[in-house]
CSV table of C-alpha atoms in Angstrom, one decimal:
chain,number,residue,atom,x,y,z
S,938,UNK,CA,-13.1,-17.5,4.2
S,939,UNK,CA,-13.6,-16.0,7.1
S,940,UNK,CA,-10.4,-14.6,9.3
S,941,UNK,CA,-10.3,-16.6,12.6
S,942,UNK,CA,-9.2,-14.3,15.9
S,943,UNK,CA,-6.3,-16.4,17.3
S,944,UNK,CA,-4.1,-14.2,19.3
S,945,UNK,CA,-2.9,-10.7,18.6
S,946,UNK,CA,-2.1,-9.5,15.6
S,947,UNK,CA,1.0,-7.9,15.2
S,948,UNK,CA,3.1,-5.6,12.9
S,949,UNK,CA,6.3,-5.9,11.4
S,950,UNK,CA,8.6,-5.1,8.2
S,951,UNK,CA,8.4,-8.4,5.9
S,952,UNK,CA,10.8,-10.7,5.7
S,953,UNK,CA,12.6,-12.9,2.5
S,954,UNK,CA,10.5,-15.7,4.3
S,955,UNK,CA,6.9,-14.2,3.6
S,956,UNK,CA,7.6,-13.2,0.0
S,957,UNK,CA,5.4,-16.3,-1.0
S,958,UNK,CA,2.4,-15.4,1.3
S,959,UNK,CA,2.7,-11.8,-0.2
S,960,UNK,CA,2.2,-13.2,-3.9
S,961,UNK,CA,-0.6,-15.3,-2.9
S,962,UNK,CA,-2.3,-12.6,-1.5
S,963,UNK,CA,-1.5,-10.2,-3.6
S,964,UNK,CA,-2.9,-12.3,-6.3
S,965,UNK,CA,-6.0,-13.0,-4.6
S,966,UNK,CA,-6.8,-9.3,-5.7
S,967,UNK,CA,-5.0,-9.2,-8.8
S,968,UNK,CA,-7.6,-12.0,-10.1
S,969,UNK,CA,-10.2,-10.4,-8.9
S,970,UNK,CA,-8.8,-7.5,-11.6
S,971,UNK,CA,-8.7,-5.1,-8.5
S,972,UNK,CA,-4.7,-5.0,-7.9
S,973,UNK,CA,-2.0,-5.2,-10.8
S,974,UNK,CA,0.1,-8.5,-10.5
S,975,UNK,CA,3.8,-8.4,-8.5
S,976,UNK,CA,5.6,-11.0,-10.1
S,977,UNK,CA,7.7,-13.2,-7.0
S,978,UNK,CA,10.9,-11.8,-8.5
S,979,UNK,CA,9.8,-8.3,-7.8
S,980,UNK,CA,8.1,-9.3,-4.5
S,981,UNK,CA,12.1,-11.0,-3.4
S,982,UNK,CA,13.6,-7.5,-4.9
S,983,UNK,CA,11.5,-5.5,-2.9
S,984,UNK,CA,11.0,-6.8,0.3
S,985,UNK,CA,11.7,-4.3,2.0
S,986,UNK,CA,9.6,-1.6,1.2
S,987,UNK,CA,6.5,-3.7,2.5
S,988,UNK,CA,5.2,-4.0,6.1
S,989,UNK,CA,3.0,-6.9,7.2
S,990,UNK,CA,0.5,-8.0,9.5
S,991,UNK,CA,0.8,-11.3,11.4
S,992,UNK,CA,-1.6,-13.2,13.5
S,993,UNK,CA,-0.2,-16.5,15.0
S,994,UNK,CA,2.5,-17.1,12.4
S,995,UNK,CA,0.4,-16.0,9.4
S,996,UNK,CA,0.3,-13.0,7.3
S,997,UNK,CA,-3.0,-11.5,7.2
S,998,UNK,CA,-2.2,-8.6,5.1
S,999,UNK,CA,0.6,-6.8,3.6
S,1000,UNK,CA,1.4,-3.2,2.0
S,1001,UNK,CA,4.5,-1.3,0.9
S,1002,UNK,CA,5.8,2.1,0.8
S,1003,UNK,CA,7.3,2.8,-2.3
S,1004,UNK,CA,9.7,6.2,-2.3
S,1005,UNK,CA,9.3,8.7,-5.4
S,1006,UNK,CA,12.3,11.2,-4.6
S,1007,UNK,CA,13.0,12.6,-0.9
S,1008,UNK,CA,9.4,14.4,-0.6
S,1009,UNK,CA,7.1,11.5,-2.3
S,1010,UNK,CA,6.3,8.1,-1.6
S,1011,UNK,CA,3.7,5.6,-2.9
S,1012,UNK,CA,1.4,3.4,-1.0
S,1013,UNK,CA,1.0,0.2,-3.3
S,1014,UNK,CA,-0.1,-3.7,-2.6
S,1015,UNK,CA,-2.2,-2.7,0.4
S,1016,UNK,CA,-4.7,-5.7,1.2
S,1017,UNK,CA,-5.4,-8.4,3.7
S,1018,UNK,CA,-6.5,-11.5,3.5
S,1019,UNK,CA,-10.4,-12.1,2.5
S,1020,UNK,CA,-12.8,-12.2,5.2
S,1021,UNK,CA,-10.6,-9.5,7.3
S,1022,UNK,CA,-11.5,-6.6,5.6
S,1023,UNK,CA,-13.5,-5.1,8.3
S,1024,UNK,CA,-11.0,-6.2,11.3
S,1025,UNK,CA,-8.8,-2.4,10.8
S,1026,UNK,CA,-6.2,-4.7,9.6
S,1027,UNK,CA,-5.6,-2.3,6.8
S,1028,UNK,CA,-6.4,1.1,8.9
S,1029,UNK,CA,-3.4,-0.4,11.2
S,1030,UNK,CA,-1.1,-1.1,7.7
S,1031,UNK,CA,-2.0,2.2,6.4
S,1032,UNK,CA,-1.2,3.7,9.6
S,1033,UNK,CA,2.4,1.7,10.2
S,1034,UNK,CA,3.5,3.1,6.6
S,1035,UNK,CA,2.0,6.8,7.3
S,1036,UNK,CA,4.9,6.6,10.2
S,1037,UNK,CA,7.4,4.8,8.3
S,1038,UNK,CA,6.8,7.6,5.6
S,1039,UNK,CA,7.2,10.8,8.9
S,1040,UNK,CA,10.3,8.9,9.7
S,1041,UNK,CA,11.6,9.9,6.4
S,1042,UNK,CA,10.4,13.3,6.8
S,1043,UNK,CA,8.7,12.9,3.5
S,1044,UNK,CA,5.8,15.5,2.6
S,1045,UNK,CA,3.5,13.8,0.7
S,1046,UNK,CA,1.9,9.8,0.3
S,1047,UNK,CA,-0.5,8.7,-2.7
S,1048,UNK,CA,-2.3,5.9,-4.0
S,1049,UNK,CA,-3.7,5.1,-7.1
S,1050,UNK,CA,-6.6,2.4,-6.3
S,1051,UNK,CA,-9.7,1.5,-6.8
S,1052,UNK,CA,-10.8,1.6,-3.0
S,1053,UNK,CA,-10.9,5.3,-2.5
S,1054,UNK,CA,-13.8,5.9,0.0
S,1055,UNK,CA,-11.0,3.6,2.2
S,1056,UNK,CA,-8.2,6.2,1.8
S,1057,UNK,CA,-10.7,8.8,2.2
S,1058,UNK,CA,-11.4,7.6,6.0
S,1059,UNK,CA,-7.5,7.7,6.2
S,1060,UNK,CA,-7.3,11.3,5.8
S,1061,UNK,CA,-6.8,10.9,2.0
S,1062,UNK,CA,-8.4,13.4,-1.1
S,1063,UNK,CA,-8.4,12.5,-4.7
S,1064,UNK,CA,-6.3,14.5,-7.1
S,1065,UNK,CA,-5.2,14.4,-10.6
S,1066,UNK,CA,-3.1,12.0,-11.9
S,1067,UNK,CA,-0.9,15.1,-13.2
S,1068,UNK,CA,0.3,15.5,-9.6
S,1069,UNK,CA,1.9,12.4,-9.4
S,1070,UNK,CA,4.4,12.4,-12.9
S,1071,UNK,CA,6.7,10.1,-11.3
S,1072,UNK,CA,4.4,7.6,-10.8
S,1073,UNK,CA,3.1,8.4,-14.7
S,1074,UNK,CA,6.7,8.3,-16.1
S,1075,UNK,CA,8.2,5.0,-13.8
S,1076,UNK,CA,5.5,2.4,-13.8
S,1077,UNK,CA,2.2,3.8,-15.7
S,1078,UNK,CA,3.5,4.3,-18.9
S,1079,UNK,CA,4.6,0.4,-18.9
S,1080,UNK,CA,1.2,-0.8,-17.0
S,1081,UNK,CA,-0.7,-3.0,-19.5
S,1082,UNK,CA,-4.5,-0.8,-18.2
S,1083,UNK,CA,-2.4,2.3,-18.9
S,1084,UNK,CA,-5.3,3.5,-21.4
S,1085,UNK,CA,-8.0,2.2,-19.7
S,1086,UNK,CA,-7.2,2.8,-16.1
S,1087,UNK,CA,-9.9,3.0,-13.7
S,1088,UNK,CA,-8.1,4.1,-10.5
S,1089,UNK,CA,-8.3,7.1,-8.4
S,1090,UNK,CA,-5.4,9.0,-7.3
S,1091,UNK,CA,-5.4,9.1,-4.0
S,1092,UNK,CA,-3.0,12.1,-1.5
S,1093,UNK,CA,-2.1,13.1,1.4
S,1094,UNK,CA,0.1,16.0,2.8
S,1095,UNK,CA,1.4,14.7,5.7
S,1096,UNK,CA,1.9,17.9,7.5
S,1097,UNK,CA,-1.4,17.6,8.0
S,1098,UNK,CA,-1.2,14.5,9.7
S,1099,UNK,CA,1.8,15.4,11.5
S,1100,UNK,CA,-0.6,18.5,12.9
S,1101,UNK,CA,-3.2,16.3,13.2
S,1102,UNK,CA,-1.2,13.8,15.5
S,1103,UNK,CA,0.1,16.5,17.2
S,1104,UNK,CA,-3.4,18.2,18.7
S,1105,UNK,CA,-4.4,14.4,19.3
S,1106,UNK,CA,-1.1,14.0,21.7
S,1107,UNK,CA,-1.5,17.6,23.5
């Protein structure tokens, strides 16, 4: 299906009223074994860690920032709806949580995923998994692939960015 230019898209924290939309389209990836499954329960319980896109009422793509401890936060259920891909749709996501995550003043962002040439255009590098132990400990240990796990860890220092940013703006 391909993703029909309406009007502008536009960015926002989700709401308890899109919780449904973020399952479908979660799913959409989860069947296609590239994303693990987010029950709606969870979804409802954490709201509020995800940010979504919207074009004319609809959410054409979601993704969350997920906090570690006061220095490290996850990037997790980043996608958009099939046939936007190439639209920056997820660039612009990526980007709204990269600012959400300054805001917090924390010093690093990861992924685990199995998209990493995408994080890579975002400024990301692959690292070992051993980096991230919080992520190993909290949710891996309990993920049903944990022994056959195919994703790429994915980090970013954002003092880097921050930098980065900066030299852009001057």
């Amino acid at each position: 299906m391909k993703v029909q230019r309406t009007s502008v898209v536009k960015f926002r924290k989700a709401e308890l009223s899109d919780v449904p939309k973020l399952y479908e389209l979660i799913n959409r990836y989860v069947r296609k074994d590239v994303m693990l499954p987010r029950t709606m329960s969870d979804l409802y319980e954490n709201v509020r860690e995800f940010s979504v896109a919207v074009e004319g009422g609809r959410v054409l793509g979601c993704g969350a920032l997920k906090f570690y401890n006061q220095e490290l936060a996850e990037i997790r259920s980043l996608c958009v709806e099939p046939g936007g891909e190439s639209h920056g749709i997820g660039s612009a996501l990526l980007s709204l949580l990269l600012d959400e995550a300054d805001q917090f003043s924390l010093k690093k962002v990861f992924a685990l995923t199995l998209a990493p040439g995408f994080f890579e255009k975002c400024g990301f590098s692959e690292t070992q998994r051993e980096k991230i132990p919080l992520k190993i400990w909290r949710d891996c240990l309990h993920c049903e692939k944990f022994s056959r796990c195919e994703e790429r860890a994915m980090l970013l220092e954002l003092a880097a960015r921050r930098a980065a940013k900066a030299s852009k703006e001057a």
